[in-house]
Structure formats: C-alpha cells, structure tokens
mmCIF file of C-alpha atoms and ligand atoms in Angstrom:
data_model
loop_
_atom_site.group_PDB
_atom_site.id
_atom_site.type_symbol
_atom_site.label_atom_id
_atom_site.label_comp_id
_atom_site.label_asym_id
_atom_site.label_seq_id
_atom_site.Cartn_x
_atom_site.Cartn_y
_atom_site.Cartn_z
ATOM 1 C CA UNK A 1197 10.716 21.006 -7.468
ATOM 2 C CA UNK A 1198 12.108 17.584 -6.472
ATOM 3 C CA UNK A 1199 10.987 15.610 -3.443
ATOM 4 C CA UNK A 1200 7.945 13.981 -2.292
ATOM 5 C CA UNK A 1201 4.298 15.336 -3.007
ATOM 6 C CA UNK A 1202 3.027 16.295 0.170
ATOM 7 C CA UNK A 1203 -0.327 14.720 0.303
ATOM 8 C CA UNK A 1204 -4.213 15.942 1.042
ATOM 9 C CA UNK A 1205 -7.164 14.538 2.031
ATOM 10 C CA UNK A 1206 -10.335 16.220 2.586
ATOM 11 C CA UNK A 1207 -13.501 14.540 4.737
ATOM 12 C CA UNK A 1208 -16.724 15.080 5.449
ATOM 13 C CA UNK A 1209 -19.595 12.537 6.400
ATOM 14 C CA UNK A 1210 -21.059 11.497 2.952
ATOM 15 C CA UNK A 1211 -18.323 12.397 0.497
ATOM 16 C CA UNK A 1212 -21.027 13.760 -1.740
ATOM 17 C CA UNK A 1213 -21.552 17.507 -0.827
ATOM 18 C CA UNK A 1214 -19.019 18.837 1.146
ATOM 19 C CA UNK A 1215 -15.589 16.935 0.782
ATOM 20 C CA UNK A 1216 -15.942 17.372 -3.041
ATOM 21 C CA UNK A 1217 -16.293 20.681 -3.458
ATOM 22 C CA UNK A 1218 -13.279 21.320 -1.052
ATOM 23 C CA UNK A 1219 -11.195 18.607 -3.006
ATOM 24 C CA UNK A 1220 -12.101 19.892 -6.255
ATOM 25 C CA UNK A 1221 -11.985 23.819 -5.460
ATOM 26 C CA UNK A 1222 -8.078 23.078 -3.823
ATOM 27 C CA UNK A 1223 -6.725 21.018 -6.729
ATOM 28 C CA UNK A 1224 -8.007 23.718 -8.895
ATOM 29 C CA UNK A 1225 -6.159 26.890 -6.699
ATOM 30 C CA UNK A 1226 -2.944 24.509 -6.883
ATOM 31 C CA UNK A 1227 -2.824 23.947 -10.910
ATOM 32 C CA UNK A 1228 -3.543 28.017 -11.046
ATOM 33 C CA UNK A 1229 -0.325 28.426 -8.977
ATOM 34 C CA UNK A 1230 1.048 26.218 -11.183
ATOM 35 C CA UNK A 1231 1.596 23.860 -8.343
ATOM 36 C CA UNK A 1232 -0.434 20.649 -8.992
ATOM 37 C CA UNK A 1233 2.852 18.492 -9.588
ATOM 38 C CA UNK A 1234 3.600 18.762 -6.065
ATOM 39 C CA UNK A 1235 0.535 17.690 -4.335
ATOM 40 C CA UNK A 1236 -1.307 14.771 -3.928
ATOM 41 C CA UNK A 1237 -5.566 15.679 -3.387
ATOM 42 C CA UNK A 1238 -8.197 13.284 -2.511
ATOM 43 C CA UNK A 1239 -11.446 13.479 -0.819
ATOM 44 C CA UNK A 1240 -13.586 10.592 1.363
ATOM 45 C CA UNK A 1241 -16.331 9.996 3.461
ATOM 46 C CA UNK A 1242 -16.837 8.955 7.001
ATOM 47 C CA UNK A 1243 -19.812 6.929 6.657
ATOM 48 C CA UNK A 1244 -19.842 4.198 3.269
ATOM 49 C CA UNK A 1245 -23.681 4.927 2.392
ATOM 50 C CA UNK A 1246 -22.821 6.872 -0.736
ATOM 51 C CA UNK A 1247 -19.228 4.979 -1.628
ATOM 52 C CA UNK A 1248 -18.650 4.884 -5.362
ATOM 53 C CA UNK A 1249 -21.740 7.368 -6.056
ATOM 54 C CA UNK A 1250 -20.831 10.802 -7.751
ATOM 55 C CA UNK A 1251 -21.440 13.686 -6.071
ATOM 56 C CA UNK A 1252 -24.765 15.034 -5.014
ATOM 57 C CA UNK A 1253 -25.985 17.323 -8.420
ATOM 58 C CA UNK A 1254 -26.000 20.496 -6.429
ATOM 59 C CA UNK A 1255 -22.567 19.745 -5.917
ATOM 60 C CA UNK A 1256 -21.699 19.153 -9.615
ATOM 61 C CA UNK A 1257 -23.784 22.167 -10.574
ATOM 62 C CA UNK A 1258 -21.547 24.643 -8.635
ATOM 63 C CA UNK A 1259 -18.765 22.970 -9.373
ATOM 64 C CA UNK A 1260 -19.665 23.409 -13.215
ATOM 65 C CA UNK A 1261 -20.439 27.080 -12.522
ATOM 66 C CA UNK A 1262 -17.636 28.577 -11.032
ATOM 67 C CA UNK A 1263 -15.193 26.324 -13.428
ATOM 68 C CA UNK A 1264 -13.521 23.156 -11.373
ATOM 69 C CA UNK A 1265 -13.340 20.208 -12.910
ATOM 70 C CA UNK A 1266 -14.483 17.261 -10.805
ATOM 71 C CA UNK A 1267 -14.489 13.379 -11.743
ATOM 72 C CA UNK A 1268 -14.274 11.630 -8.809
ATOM 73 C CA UNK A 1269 -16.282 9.354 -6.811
ATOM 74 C CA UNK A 1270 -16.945 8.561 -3.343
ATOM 75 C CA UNK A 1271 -15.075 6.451 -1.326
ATOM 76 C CA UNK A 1272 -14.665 5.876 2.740
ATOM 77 C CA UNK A 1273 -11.825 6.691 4.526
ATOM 78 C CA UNK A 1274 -9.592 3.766 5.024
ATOM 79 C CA UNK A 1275 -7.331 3.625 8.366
ATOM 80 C CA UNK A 1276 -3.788 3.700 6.192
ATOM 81 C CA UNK A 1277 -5.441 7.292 4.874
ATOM 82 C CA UNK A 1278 -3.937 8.088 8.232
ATOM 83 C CA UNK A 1279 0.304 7.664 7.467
ATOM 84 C CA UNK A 1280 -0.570 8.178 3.762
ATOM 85 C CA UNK A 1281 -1.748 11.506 3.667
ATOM 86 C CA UNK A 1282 0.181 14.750 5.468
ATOM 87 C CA UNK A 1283 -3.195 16.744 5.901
ATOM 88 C CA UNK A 1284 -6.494 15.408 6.533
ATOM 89 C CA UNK A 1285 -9.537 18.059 6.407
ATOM 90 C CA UNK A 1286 -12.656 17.601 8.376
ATOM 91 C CA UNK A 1287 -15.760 19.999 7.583
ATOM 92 C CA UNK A 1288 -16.867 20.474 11.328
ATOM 93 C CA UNK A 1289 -16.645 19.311 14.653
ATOM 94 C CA UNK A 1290 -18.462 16.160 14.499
ATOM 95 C CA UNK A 1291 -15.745 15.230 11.361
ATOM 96 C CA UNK A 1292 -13.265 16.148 13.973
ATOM 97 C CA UNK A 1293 -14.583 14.064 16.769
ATOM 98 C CA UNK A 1294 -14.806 10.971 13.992
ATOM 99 C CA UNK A 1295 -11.336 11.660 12.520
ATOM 100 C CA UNK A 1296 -9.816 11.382 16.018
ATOM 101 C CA UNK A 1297 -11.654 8.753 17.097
ATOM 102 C CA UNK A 1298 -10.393 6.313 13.653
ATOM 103 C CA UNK A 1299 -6.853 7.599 13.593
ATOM 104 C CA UNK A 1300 -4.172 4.586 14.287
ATOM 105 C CA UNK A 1301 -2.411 5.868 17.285
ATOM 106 C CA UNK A 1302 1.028 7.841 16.401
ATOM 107 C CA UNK A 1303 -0.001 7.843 12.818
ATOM 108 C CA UNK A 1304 1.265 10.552 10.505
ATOM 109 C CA UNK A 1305 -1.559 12.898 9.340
ATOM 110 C CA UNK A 1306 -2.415 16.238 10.893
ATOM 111 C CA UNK A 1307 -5.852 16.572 11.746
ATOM 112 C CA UNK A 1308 -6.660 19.949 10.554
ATOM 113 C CA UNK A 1309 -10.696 21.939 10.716
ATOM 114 C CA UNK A 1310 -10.502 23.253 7.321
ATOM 115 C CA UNK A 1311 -12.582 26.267 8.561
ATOM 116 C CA UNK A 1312 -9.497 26.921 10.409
ATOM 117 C CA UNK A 1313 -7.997 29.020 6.969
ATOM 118 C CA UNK A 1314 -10.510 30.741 6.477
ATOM 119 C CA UNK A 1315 -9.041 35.003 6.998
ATOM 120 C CA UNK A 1316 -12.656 35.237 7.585
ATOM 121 C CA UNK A 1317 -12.920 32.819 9.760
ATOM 122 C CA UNK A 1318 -16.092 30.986 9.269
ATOM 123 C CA UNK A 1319 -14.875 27.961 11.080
ATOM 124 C CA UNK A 1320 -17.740 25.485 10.144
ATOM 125 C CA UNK A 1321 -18.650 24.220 6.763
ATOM 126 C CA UNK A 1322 -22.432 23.218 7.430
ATOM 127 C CA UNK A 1323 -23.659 20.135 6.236
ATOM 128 C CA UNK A 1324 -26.256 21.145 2.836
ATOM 129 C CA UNK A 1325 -27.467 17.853 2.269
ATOM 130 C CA UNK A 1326 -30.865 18.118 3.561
ATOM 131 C CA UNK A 1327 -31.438 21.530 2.071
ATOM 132 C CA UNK A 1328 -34.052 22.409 -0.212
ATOM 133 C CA UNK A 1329 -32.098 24.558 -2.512
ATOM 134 C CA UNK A 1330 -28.474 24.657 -3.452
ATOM 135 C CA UNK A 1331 -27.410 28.248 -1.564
ATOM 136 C CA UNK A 1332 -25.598 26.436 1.290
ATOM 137 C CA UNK A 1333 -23.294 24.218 -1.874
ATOM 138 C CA UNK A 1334 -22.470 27.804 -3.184
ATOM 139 C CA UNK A 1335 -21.439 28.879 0.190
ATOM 140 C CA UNK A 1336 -19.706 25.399 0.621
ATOM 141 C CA UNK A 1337 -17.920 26.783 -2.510
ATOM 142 C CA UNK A 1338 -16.718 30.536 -1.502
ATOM 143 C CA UNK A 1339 -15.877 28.742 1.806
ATOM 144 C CA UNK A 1340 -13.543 25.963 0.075
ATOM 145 C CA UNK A 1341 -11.971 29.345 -2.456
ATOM 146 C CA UNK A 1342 -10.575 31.343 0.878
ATOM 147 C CA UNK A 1343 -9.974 27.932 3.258
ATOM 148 C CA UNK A 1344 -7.691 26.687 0.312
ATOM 149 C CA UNK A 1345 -5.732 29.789 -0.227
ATOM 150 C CA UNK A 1346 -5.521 30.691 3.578
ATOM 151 C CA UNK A 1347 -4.377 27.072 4.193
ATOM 152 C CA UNK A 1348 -1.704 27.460 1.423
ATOM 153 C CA UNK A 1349 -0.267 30.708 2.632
ATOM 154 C CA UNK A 1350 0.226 29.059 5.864
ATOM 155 C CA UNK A 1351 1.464 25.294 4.973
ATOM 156 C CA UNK A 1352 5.580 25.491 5.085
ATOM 157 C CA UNK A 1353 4.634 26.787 8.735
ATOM 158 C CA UNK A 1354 2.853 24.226 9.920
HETATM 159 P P1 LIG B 844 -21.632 15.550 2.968
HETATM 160 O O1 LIG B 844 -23.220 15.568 3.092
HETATM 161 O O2 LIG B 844 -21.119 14.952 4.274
HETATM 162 O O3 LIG B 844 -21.253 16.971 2.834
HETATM 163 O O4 LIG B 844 -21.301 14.713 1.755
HETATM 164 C C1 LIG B 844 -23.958 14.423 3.428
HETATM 165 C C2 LIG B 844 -24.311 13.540 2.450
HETATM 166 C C3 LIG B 844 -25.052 12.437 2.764
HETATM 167 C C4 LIG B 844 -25.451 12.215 4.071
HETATM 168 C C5 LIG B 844 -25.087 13.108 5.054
HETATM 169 C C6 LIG B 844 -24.336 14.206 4.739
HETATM 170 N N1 LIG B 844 -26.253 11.102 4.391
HETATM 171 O O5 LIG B 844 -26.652 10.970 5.556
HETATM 172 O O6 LIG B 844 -26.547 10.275 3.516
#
C-alpha cells in the first residue's frame, strides 16, 4: 500500500502499566495482519514521574506471556503528539478529561476511549498500579486483544 502511515498513540497516566500493554498488544495484531508497514504506534504518559523508566514488571511479565514484544520506554505526551498522530487512546475518563484539556485547539488527532472497541464493551481500562497482584495487567491485556481488533474493524469508518 502506498500513502502515509496513519499514526497511533495510546495514553494513560504513568505510561508504565496501561498504555504499554495497549501499544504493544496493537502493534502486535497489526504485524499478524501483516499490516505493520502502514501504521505508526506509540504509547505516553500524562504525568512525567516515570518518563524514560520501562514498564512496570507486571506489565513486562504479561507481555512476555502471551507473546508481544515490548522495548519501549516511557515518555510524556508532548503538545505536537496532537497534529502528529491520527488516533490518540486514553484508558478512562480521567485520560479523557486530561487529553482534552492539553489538546492545541483545532489540532488533528481524534480523541478516542479505547474501551470504546471493545464488542464487549468494557469501556474502562482500570488503573492496576496499586494492585497487589498482577490479575488486573492480565485483564489490561484481554482488554487491549478485543479493543485493538474492534478498533481495526471499524477504522476506514471513522
Ligand atoms: P498507568 O499506571 O497509568 O497504567 O501507567 C500508573 C502508573 C504510575 C502511576 C499511576 C498510574 N503513578 O502515580 O506513579
């Protein structure tokens, strides 16, 4: 396919737990449709507490289980994130409110509640950072699996 990437970006508050796993999970459903030459995937963080840290280990752990490769580390969101990207991901409504509140007015990104794919429709993709145990990254993970392949069925439409 010729033409520009289209490009995106996946938040959540830390850039540790969440955003991560939803990067990582979505670039690896796009190389198994054999379609990672035409996107562009990145994840960052609201708040800069954790910037160039790798992610949380329950993060890496069920990353490592379920196969997806991850390398990256964690960065803040930067206000020209806003015209660069086409699709920018929050976790749950407070991401939302933050998103909306940084975006340069008329830039280009849509705003989009990644919950918002999922055919289940679990909207909200809890913050596990203060758990105890690792269920809620696993969950984070199933979550991520059926938000990325809803949100691909429905991208040319939106
Ligand atoms: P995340 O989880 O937003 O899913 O990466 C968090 C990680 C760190 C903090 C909060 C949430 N924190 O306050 O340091």
């Amino acid at each position: 396919m010729s033409g520009e990437k289209k490009k995106a970006l996946f938040i959540c508050l830390g850039n540790i737990c969440r955003s991560p796993i939803a990067e990582g999970v979505f670039q690896k459903t796009v190389n198994d449709m054999n379609l990672s030459d035409q996107w562009e995937i990145d994840s960052a963080a609201i708040g800069s507490w954790h910037v160039g840290n790798s992610p949380d280990w329950r993060a890496l752990d069920t990353m490592k289980k379920h196969d997806v490769p991850y390398d990256n580390h964690a960065r803040q969101i930067i206000s020209e994130d806003f015209n660069h990207y086409d699709f920018i991901f929050g976790m749950d409504e407070e991401n939302m409110r933050d998103l909306k509140k940084r975006a340069p007015k008329g830039s280009k990104a849509k705003l989009l509640m990644f919950g918002d794919f999922d055919p289940q429709g679990d909207r909200i993709i809890r913050d596990p950072y203060y758990d105890s145990d690792a269920k809620g990254f696993e969950k984070c993970y199933q979550q991520s699996v059926r938000c990325s392949k809803g949100f691909l069925e429905k991208v040319d439409t939106l």
